[in-house]
mmCIF file of C-alpha atoms in Angstrom:
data_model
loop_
_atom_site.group_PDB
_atom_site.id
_atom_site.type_symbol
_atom_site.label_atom_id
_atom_site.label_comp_id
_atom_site.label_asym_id
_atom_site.label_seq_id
_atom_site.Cartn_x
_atom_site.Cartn_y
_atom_site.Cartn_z
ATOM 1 C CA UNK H 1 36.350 -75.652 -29.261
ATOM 2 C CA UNK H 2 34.023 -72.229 -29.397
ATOM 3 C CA UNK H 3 31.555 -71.102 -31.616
ATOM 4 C CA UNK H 4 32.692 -67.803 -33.148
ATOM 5 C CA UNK H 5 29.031 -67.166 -33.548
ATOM 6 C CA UNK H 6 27.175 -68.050 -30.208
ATOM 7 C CA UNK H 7 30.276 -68.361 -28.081
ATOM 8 C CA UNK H 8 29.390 -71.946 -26.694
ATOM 9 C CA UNK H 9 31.612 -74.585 -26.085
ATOM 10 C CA UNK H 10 31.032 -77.022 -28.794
ATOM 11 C CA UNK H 11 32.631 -80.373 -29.370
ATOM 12 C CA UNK H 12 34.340 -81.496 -32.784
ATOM 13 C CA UNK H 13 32.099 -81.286 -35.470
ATOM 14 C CA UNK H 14 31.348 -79.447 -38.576
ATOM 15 C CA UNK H 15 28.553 -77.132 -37.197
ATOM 16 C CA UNK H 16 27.787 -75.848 -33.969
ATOM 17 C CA UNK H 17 24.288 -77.852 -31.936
ATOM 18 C CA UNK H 18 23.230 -74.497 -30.949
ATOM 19 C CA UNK H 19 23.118 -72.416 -33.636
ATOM 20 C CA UNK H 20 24.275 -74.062 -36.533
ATOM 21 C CA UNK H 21 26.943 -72.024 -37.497
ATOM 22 C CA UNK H 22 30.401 -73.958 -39.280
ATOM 23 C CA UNK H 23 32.990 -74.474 -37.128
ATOM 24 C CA UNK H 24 35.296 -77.239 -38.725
ATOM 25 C CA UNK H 25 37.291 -74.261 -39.534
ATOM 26 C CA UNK H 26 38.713 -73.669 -36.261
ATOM 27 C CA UNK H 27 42.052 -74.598 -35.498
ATOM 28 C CA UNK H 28 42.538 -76.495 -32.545
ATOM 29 C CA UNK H 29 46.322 -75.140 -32.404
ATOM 30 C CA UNK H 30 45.112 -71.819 -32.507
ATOM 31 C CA UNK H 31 47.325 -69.380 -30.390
ATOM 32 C CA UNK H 32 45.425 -67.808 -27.350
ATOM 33 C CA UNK H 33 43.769 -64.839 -27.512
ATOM 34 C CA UNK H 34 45.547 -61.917 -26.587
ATOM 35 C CA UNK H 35 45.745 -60.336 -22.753
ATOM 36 C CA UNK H 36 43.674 -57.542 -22.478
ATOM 37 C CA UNK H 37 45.062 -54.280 -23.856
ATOM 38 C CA UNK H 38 45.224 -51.178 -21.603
ATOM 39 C CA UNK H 39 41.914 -49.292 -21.197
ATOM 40 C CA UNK H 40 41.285 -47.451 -24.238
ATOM 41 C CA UNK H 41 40.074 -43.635 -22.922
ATOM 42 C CA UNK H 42 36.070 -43.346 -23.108
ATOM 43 C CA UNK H 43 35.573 -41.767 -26.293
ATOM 44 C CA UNK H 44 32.633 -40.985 -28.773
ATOM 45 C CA UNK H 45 34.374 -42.040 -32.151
ATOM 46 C CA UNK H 46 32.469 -39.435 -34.020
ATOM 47 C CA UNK H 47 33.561 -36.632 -33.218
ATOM 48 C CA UNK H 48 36.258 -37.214 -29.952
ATOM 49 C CA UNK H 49 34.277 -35.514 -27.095
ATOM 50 C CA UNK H 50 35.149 -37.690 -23.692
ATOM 51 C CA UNK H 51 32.236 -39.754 -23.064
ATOM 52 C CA UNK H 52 32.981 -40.793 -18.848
ATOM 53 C CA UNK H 53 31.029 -37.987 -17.807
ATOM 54 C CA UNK H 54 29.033 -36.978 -20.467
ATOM 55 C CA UNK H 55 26.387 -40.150 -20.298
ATOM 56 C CA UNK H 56 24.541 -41.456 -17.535
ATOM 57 C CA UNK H 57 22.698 -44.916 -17.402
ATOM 58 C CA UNK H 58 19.950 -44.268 -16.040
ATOM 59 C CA UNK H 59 17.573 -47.369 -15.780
ATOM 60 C CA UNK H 60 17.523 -50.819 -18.374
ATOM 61 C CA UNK H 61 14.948 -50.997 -21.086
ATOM 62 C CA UNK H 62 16.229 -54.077 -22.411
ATOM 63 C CA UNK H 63 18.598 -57.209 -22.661
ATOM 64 C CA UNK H 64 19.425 -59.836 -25.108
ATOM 65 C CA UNK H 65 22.704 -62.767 -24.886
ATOM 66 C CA UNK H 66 24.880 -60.063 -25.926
ATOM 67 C CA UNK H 67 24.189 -56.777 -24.549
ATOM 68 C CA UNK H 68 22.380 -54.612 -22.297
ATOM 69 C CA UNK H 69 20.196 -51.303 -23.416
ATOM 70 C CA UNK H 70 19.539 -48.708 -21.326
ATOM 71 C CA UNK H 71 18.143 -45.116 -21.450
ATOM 72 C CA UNK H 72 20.767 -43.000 -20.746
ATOM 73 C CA UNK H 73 20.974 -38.678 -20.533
ATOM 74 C CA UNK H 74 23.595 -37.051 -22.577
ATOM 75 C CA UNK H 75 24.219 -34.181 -19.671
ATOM 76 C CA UNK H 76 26.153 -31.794 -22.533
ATOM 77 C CA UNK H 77 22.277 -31.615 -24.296
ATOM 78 C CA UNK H 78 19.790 -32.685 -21.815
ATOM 79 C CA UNK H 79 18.807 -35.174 -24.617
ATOM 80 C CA UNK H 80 17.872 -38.841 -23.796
ATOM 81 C CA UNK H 81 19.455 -41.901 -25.408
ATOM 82 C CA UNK H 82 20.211 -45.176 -25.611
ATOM 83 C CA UNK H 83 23.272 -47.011 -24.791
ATOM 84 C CA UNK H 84 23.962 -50.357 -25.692
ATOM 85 C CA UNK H 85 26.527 -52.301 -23.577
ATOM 86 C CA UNK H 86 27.893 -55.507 -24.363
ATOM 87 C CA UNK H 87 28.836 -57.828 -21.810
ATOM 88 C CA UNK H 88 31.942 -59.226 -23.227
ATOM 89 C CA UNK H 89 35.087 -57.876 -22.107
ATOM 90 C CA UNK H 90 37.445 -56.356 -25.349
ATOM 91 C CA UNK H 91 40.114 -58.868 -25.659
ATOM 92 C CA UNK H 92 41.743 -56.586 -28.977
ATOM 93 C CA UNK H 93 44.899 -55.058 -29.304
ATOM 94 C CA UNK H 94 44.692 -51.320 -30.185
ATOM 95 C CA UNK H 95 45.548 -51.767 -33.876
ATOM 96 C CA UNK H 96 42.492 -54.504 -33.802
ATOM 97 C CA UNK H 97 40.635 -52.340 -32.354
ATOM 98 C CA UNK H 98 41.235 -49.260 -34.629
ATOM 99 C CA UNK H 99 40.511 -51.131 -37.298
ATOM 100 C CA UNK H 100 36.940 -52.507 -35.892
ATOM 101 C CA UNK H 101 36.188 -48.626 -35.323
ATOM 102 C CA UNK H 102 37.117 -47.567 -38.809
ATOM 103 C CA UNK H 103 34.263 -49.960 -39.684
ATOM 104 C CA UNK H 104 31.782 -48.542 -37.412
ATOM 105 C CA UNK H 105 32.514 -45.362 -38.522
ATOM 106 C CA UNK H 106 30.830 -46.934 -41.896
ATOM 107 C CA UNK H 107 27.341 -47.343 -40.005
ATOM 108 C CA UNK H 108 27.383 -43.623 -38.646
ATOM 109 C CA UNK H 109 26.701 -41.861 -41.886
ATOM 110 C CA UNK H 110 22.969 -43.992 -42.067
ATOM 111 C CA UNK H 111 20.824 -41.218 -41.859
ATOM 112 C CA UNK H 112 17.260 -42.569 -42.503
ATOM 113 C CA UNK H 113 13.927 -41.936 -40.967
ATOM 114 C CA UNK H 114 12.882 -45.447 -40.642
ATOM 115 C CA UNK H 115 16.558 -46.540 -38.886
ATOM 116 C CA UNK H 116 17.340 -45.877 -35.826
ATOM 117 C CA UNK H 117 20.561 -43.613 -35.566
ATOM 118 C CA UNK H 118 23.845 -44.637 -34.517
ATOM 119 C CA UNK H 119 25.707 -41.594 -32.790
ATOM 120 C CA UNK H 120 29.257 -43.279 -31.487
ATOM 121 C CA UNK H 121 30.821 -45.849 -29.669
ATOM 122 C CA UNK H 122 33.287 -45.861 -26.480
ATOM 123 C CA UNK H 123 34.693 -47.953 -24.233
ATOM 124 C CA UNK H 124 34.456 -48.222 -20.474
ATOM 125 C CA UNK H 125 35.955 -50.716 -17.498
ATOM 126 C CA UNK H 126 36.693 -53.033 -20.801
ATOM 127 C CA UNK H 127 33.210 -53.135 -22.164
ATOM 128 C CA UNK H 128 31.767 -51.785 -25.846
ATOM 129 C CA UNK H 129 29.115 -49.194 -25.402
ATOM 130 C CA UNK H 130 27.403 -47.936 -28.628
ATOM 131 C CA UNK H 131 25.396 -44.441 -28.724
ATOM 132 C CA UNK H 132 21.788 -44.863 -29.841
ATOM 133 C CA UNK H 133 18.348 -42.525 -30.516
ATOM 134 C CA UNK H 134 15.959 -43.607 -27.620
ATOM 135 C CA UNK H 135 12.781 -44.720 -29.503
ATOM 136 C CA UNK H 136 10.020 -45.193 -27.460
ATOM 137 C CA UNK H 137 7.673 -47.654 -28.733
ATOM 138 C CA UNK H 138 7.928 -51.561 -29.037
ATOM 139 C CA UNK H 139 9.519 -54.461 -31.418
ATOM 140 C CA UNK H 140 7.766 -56.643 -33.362
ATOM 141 C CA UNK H 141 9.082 -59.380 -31.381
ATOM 142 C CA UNK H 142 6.699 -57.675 -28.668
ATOM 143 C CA UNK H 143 4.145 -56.813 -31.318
ATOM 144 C CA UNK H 144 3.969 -60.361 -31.572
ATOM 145 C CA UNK H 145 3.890 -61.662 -28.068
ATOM 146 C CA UNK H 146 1.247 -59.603 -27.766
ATOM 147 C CA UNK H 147 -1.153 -60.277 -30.828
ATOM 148 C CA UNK H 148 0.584 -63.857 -32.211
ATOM 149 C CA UNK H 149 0.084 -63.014 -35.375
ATOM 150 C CA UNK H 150 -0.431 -59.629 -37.971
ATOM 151 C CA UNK H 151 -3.230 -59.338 -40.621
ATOM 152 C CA UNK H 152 -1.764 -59.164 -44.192
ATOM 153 C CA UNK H 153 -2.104 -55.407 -44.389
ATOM 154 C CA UNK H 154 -0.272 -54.878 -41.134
ATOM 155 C CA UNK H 155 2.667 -57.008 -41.780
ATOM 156 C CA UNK H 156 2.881 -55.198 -45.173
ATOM 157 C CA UNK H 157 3.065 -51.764 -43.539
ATOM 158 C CA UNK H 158 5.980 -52.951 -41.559
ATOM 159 C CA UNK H 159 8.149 -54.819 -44.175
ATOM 160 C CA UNK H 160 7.819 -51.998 -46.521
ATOM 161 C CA UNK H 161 9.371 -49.086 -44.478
ATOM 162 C CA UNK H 162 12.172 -51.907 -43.753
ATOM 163 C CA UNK H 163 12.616 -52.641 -47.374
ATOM 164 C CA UNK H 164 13.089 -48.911 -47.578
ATOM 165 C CA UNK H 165 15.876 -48.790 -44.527
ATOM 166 C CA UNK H 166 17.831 -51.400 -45.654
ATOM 167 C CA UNK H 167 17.358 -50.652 -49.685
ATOM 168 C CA UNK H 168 19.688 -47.421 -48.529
ATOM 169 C CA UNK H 169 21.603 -49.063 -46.237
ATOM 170 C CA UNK H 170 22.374 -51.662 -49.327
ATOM 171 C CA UNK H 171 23.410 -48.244 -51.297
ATOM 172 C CA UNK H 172 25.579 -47.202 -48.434
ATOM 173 C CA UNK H 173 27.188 -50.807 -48.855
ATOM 174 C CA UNK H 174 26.094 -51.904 -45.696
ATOM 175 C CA UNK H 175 24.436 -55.370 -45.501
ATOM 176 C CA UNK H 176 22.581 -55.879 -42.114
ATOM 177 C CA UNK H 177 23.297 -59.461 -41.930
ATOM 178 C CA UNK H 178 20.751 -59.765 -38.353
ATOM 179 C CA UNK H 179 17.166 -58.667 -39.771
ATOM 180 C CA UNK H 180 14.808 -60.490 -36.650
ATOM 181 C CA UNK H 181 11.377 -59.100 -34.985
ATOM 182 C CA UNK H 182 13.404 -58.039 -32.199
ATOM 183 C CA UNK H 183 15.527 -55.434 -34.144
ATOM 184 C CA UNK H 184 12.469 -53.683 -36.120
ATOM 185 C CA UNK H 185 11.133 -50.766 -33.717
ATOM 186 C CA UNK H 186 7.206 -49.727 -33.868
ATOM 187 C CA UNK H 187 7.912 -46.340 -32.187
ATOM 188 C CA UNK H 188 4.817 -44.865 -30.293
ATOM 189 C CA UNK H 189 3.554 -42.525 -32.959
ATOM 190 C CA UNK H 190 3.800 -45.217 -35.133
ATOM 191 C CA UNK H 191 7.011 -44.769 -37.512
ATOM 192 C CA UNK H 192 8.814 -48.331 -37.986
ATOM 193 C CA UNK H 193 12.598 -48.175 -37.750
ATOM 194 C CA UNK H 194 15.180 -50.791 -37.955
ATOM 195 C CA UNK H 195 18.037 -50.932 -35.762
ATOM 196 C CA UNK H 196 21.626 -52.543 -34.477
ATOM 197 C CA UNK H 197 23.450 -51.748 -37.127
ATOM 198 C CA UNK H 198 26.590 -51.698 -34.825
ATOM 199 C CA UNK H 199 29.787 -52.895 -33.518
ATOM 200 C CA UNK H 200 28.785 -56.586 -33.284
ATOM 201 C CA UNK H 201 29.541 -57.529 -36.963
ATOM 202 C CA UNK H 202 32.014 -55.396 -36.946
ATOM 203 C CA UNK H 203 34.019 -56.724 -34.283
ATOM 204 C CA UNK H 204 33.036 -60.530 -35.666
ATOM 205 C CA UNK H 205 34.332 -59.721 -38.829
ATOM 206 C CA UNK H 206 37.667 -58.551 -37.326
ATOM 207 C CA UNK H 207 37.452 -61.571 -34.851
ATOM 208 C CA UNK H 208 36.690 -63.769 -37.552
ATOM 209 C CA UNK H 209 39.767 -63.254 -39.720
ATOM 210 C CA UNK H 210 42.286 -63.051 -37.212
ATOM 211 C CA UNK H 211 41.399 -67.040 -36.081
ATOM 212 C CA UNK H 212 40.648 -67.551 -39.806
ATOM 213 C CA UNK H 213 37.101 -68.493 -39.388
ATOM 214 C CA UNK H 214 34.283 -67.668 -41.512
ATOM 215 C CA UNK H 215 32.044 -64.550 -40.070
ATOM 216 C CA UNK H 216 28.796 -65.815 -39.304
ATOM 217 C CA UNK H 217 27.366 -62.947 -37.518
ATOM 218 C CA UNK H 218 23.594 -63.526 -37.118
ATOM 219 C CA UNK H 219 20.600 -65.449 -35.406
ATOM 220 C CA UNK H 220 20.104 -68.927 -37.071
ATOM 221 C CA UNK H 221 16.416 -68.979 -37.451
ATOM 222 C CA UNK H 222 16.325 -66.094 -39.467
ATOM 223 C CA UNK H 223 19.910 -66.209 -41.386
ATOM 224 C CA UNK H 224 20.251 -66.922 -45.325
ATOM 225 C CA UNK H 225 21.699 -69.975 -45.813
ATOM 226 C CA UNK H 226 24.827 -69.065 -46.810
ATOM 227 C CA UNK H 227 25.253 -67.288 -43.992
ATOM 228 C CA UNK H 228 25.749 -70.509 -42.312
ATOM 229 C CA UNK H 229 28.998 -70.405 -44.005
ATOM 230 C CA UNK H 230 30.248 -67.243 -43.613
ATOM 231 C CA UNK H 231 29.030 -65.989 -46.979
ATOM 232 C CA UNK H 232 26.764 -63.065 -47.763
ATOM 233 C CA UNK H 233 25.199 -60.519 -50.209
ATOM 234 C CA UNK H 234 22.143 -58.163 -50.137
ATOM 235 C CA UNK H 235 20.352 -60.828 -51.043
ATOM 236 C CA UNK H 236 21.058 -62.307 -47.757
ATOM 237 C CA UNK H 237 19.048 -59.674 -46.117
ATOM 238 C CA UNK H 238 16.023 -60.517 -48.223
ATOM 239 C CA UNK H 239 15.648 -64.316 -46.982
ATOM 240 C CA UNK H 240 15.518 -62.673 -43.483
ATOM 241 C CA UNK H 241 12.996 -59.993 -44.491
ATOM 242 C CA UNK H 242 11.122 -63.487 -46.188
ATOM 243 C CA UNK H 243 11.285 -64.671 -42.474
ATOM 244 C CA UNK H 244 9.761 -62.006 -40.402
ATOM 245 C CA UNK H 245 7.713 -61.640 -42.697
ATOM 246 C CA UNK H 246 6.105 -65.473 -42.791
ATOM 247 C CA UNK H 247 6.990 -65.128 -38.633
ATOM 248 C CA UNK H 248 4.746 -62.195 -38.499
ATOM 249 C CA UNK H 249 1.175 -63.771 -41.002
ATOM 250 C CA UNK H 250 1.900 -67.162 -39.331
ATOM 251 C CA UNK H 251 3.293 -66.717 -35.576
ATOM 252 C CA UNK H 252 5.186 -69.184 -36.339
ATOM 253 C CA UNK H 253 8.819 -69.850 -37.736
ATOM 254 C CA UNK H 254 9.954 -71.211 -40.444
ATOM 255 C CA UNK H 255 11.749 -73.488 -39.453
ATOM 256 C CA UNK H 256 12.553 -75.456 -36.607
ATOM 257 C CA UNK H 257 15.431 -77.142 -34.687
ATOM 258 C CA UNK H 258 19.637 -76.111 -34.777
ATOM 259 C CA UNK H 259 23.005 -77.092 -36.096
ATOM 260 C CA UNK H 260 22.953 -79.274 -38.697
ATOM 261 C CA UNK H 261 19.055 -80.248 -39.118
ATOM 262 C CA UNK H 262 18.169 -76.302 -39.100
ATOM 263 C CA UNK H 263 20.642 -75.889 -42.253
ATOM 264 C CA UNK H 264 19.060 -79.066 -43.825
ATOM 265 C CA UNK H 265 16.188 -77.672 -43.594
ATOM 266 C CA UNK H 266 16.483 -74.426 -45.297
ATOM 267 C CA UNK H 267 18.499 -76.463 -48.197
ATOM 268 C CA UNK H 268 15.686 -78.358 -48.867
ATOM 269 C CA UNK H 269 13.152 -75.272 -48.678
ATOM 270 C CA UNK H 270 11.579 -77.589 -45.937
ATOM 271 C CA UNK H 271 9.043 -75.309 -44.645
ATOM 272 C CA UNK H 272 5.304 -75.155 -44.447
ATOM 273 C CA UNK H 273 3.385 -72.560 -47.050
ATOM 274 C CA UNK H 274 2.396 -69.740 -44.528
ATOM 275 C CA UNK H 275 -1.365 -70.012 -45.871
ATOM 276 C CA UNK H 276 -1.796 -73.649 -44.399
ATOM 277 C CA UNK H 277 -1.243 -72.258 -41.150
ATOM 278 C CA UNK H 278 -3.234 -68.723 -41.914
ATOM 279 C CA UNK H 279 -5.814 -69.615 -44.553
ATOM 280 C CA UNK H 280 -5.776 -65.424 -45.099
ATOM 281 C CA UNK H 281 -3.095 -64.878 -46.335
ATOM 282 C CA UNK H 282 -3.042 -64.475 -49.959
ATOM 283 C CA UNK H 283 -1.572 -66.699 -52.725
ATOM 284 C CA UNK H 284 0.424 -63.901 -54.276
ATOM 285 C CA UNK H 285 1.856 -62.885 -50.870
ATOM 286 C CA UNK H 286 2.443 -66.638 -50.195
ATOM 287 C CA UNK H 287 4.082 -66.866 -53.429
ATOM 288 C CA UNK H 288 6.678 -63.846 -52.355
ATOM 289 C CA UNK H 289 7.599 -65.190 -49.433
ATOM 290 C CA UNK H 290 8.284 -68.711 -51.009
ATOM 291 C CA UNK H 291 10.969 -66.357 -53.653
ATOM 292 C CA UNK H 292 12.608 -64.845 -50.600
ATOM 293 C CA UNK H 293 13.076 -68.031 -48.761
ATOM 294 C CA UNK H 294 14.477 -69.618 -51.504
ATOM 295 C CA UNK H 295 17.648 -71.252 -50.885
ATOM 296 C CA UNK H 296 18.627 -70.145 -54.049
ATOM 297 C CA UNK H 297 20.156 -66.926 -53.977
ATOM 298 C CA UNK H 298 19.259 -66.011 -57.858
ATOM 299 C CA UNK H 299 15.807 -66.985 -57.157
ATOM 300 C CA UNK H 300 15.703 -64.478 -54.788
ATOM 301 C CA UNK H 301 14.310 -60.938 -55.479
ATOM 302 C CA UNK H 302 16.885 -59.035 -57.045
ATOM 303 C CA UNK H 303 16.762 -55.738 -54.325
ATOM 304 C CA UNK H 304 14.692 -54.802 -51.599
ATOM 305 C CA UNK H 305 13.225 -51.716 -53.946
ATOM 306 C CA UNK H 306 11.509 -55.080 -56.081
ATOM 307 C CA UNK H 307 10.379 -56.455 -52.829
ATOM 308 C CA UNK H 308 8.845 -53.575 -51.764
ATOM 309 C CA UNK H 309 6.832 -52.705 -55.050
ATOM 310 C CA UNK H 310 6.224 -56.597 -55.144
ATOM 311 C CA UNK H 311 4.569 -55.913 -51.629
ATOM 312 C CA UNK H 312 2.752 -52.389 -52.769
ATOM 313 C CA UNK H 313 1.147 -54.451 -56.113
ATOM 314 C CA UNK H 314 0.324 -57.172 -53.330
ATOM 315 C CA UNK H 315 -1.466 -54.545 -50.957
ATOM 316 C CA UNK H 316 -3.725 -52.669 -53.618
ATOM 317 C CA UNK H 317 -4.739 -56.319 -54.589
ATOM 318 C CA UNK H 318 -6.018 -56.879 -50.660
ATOM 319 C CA UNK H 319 -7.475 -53.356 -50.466
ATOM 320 C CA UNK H 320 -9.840 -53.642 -53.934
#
């Protein structure tokens, strides 16, 4: 059996011992996947210009399970990029595959200073490659490999431009669904921007209901509860925010573990308060992150324009 999530061989059980996600769901009679479909002609979806010649990967800035980043030049502007490539081959038919591009044409009208823009998608020798804006800068993830952990103040004035990002992706109907350190950008004149809103859940989702298993597109540490089961909202987004957020005060997760005991854990709101790790960080703050973790959704805050004006009240409180 294989995790639709982390794509690990798992044996029989209800949730995966890597990542936790449900996999009972599976059906062990389920027909193989399909043989590869012909090559599908390097295109950029947006707007059909050929895309074989037109980019060139020039060096790797970065690589994660899934994909590989690299800065690329787009020789018809001179501009540079990014381009994302992931390393699993596309297994789709064409009609699958149409219909995972008609969702990614969904994340192409974000336009939004603090995310980071998605320009296209094509295919090449098999593998996804999705058209980014180069930021220069680092993650948070970096950010905090470098400094462990982020006064009050500065973790604010990161969660609040992402409150604003994904407050208008939320009223583009786009739920992010993988909000981690590692996909907020700090870029080098200092502008925070949240990216990968891509292909991935796209193709998952498509993935997901052809072998009738519940999409549970994200990474387990920082994913809503429900997301565990293939369910999701905008309020889904918020517990994540809640995590970075204690990750970043703290330098520390959480919570702890996989499968089973990680899910346990967030259903019994089994975590330590952030400010008896970090004595600094305020009750009211404390208290906010408590409401986002919450494993109940209504408990939640309602939109990410009352957690940011939650985190503004919180911030004049610090500063006076």
């Amino acid at each position: 059996m294989r995790c639709q999530n982390c794509f690990l061989e798992v044996p029989d059980g209800d949730y995966c011992d890597q990542c936790g996600a449900k996999v009972s769901a599976v059906k062990k009679e389920m027909t193989p996947s399909p043989p590869p479909p012909p090559e599908v002609p390097p295109t950029l979806i947006s707007n059909k210009l050929p895309a074989t010649e037109r980019y060139e990967l020039k060096k790797e800035i970065g690589r994660g399970g899934m994909s590989v980043v690299y800065e690329a030049i787009d020789h018809e502007t001179g501009k540079k990029l990014a381009i994302k490539e992931y390393k699993e081959d596309i297994t789709l038919s064409r009609r699958e595959m149409d219909k995972i591009i008609r969702h990614c044409e969904m994340v192409l009208v974000l336009e939004h200073k603090n995310i980071v823009k998605t320009y296209g998608y094509y295919i090449k020798d098999g593998k996804l490659r999705v058209i980014m804006e180069l930021v220069e800068g680092k993650t948070v993830a970096q950010l905090l490999d470098e400094k462990t952990r982020l006064l009050p103040n500065e973790a604010i004035d990161i969660i609040i431009p992402v409150c604003e990002a994904i407050g208008y992706s939320h009223a583009n109907n786009i739920i992010h669904r993988d909000l981690k350190p590692s996909n907020i950008m700090i870029s080098n004149d200092g502008v925070v921007k949240v990216m990968d809103f891509d292909i991935a859940k796209r193709a998952r989702e498509t993935i997901a209901s052809l072998s009738n298993m519940p999409d549970t597109s994200g990474t387990p540490i920082y994913m809503a509860p429900e997301q565990h089961l293939g369910k999701y909202n905008k309020q889904t987004d918020i517990y994540s925010a809640g995590a970075v957020l204690y990750e970043m005060l703290t330098g520390e997760f959480p919570f702890t573990g996989s499968g089973a005991d990680l899910i346990y854990q967030k259903e019994k709101n089994a975590f330590i308060r952030p400010n008896e790790i970090n004595p600094d960080i305020p009750e009211n703050l404390v208290n906010l992150i408590e409401r986002c973790l919450s494993y109940e959704i209504e408990k939640r805050p309602g939109s990410f324009e009352e957690l940011k004006n939650a985190l503004l009240e919180i911030k004049n409180t610090i500063e006076t």
